[in-house]
PDB file of C-alpha atoms in Angstrom:
ATOM      1  CA  MET A 173     -18.961  26.536 -54.324  1.00  0.00           C
ATOM      2  CA  PRO A 174     -16.090  28.910 -53.737  1.00  0.00           C
ATOM      3  CA  SER A 175     -12.950  27.416 -52.242  1.00  0.00           C
ATOM      4  CA  SER A 176     -13.107  29.734 -49.200  1.00  0.00           C
ATOM      5  CA  THR A 177     -16.518  28.359 -48.210  1.00  0.00           C
ATOM      6  CA  LEU A 178     -15.221  24.801 -48.642  1.00  0.00           C
ATOM      7  CA  SER A 179     -12.273  25.435 -46.488  1.00  0.00           C
ATOM      8  CA  ASN A 180     -14.544  26.854 -43.770  1.00  0.00           C
ATOM      9  CA  ILE A 181     -16.669  23.674 -43.862  1.00  0.00           C
ATOM     10  CA  LEU A 182     -13.652  21.443 -43.667  1.00  0.00           C
ATOM     11  CA  ARG A 183     -12.112  23.276 -40.694  1.00  0.00           C
ATOM     12  CA  LYS A 184     -12.443  21.709 -37.308  1.00  0.00           C
ATOM     13  CA  PRO A 185     -15.228  23.475 -35.381  1.00  0.00           C
ATOM     14  CA  TYR A 186     -13.493  22.874 -31.972  1.00  0.00           C
ATOM     15  CA  ARG A 187     -10.177  22.986 -30.336  1.00  0.00           C
ATOM     16  CA  ILE A 188      -8.631  20.033 -28.633  1.00  0.00           C
ATOM     17  CA  MET A 189      -8.677  20.778 -24.929  1.00  0.00           C
ATOM     18  CA  ARG A 190      -5.522  20.217 -22.867  1.00  0.00           C
ATOM     19  CA  LYS A 191      -5.678  18.536 -19.540  1.00  0.00           C
ATOM     20  CA  THR A 192      -5.138  21.342 -17.092  1.00  0.00           C
ATOM     21  CA  GLY A 193      -6.143  19.719 -13.850  1.00  0.00           C
ATOM     22  CA  PRO A 194      -8.974  17.812 -12.162  1.00  0.00           C
ATOM     23  CA  LEU A 195     -12.191  17.360 -14.020  1.00  0.00           C
ATOM     24  CA  PRO A 196     -14.765  19.932 -12.965  1.00  0.00           C
ATOM     25  CA  GLU A 197     -17.626  17.434 -13.436  1.00  0.00           C
ATOM     26  CA  ARG A 198     -15.971  14.794 -11.243  1.00  0.00           C
ATOM     27  CA  GLY A 199     -18.144  15.743  -8.227  1.00  0.00           C
ATOM     28  CA  ILE A 200     -21.295  15.455 -10.254  1.00  0.00           C
ATOM     29  CA  LEU A 201     -20.308  12.049 -11.650  1.00  0.00           C
ATOM     30  CA  GLU A 202     -19.367  10.852  -8.141  1.00  0.00           C
ATOM     31  CA  ARG A 203     -22.744  11.944  -6.756  1.00  0.00           C
ATOM     32  CA  ALA A 204     -24.494  10.089  -9.580  1.00  0.00           C
ATOM     33  CA  ARG A 205     -22.440   6.988  -8.912  1.00  0.00           C
ATOM     34  CA  ALA A 206     -23.342   7.262  -5.194  1.00  0.00           C
ATOM     35  CA  ARG A 207     -27.020   7.481  -6.085  1.00  0.00           C
ATOM     36  CA  GLU A 208     -26.683   4.334  -8.214  1.00  0.00           C
ATOM     37  CA  LEU A 209     -24.783   2.422  -5.605  1.00  0.00           C
ATOM     38  CA  LEU A 210     -27.221   3.429  -2.804  1.00  0.00           C
ATOM     39  CA  ASP A 211     -30.169   2.201  -4.889  1.00  0.00           C
ATOM     40  CA  THR A 212     -28.254  -1.074  -5.605  1.00  0.00           C
ATOM     41  CA  TRP A 213     -27.531  -1.487  -1.934  1.00  0.00           C
ATOM     42  CA  GLU A 214     -31.097  -0.920  -0.910  1.00  0.00           C
ATOM     43  CA  ALA A 215     -32.270  -3.466  -3.539  1.00  0.00           C
ATOM     44  CA  THR A 216     -29.673  -6.248  -2.984  1.00  0.00           C
ATOM     45  CA  LYS A 217     -27.879  -5.632   0.379  1.00  0.00           C
ATOM     46  CA  ASP A 218     -24.803  -7.168  -1.265  1.00  0.00           C
ATOM     47  CA  LYS A 219     -21.713  -5.615   0.329  1.00  0.00           C
ATOM     48  CA  ASP A 220     -19.273  -7.373  -1.932  1.00  0.00           C
ATOM     49  CA  LEU A 221     -21.000  -5.954  -5.024  1.00  0.00           C
ATOM     50  CA  ILE A 222     -20.806  -2.424  -3.666  1.00  0.00           C
ATOM     51  CA  GLU A 223     -17.140  -2.889  -2.787  1.00  0.00           C
ATOM     52  CA  ARG A 224     -16.337  -4.070  -6.310  1.00  0.00           C
ATOM     53  CA  HIS A 225     -18.121  -1.015  -7.763  1.00  0.00           C
ATOM     54  CA  LEU A 226     -16.261   1.315  -5.455  1.00  0.00           C
ATOM     55  CA  LYS A 227     -12.954  -0.297  -6.426  1.00  0.00           C
ATOM     56  CA  ALA A 228     -13.840   0.193 -10.075  1.00  0.00           C
ATOM     57  CA  GLY A 229     -14.673   3.835  -9.288  1.00  0.00           C
ATOM     58  CA  GLU A 230     -11.113   4.334  -8.010  1.00  0.00           C
ATOM     59  CA  LYS A 231      -9.895   3.615 -11.545  1.00  0.00           C
ATOM     60  CA  LEU A 232     -12.363   6.045 -13.100  1.00  0.00           C
ATOM     61  CA  TYR A 233     -12.445   8.908 -10.705  1.00  0.00           C
ATOM     62  CA  GLY A 234      -8.997   8.741  -9.079  1.00  0.00           C
ATOM     63  CA  GLU A 235      -7.526   7.874  -5.695  1.00  0.00           C
ATOM     64  CA  GLY A 236      -9.771   8.525  -2.680  1.00  0.00           C
ATOM     65  CA  SER A 237     -12.977   8.444  -4.771  1.00  0.00           C
ATOM     66  CA  SER A 238     -14.425   5.568  -2.849  1.00  0.00           C
ATOM     67  CA  ASP A 239     -14.356   7.599   0.362  1.00  0.00           C
ATOM     68  CA  ARG A 240     -15.933  10.556  -1.396  1.00  0.00           C
ATOM     69  CA  ILE A 241     -18.606   8.305  -2.980  1.00  0.00           C
ATOM     70  CA  ARG A 242     -19.359   6.773   0.408  1.00  0.00           C
ATOM     71  CA  SER A 243     -19.783  10.221   1.927  1.00  0.00           C
ATOM     72  CA  HIS A 244     -22.195  11.169  -0.886  1.00  0.00           C
ATOM     73  CA  MET A 245     -24.081   7.896  -0.237  1.00  0.00           C
ATOM     74  CA  ARG A 246     -24.448   8.770   3.461  1.00  0.00           C
ATOM     75  CA  ALA A 247     -25.623  12.291   2.645  1.00  0.00           C
ATOM     76  CA  ILE A 248     -28.143  11.045   0.092  1.00  0.00           C
ATOM     77  CA  HIS A 249     -29.412   8.371   2.537  1.00  0.00           C
ATOM     78  CA  ASP A 250     -29.819  10.955   5.282  1.00  0.00           C
ATOM     79  CA  ASP A 251     -31.724  13.274   2.953  1.00  0.00           C
ATOM     80  CA  ARG A 252     -34.057  10.526   1.888  1.00  0.00           C
ATOM     81  CA  ASN A 253     -34.855   9.553   5.490  1.00  0.00           C
ATOM     82  CA  ARG A 254     -35.740  12.960   6.840  1.00  0.00           C
TER      83      ARG A 254
END
């Protein structure tokens, strides 16, 4: 195997991305989290559990995410009950 082919194989096939701002998929992830929490709420009606999950979401998705997730939960609930 020629050395040029070997060096091409050993090269990294990707570039390390720099953090340039907010994650573009954050909204998608928050909506998915809202769907999970809404299903959990409908199954258990445990407000403390939902609050703990929302607080954990603050660490994952940043400040204010609990309010955004709650608004997604309301929208999903309204869409399901139409």
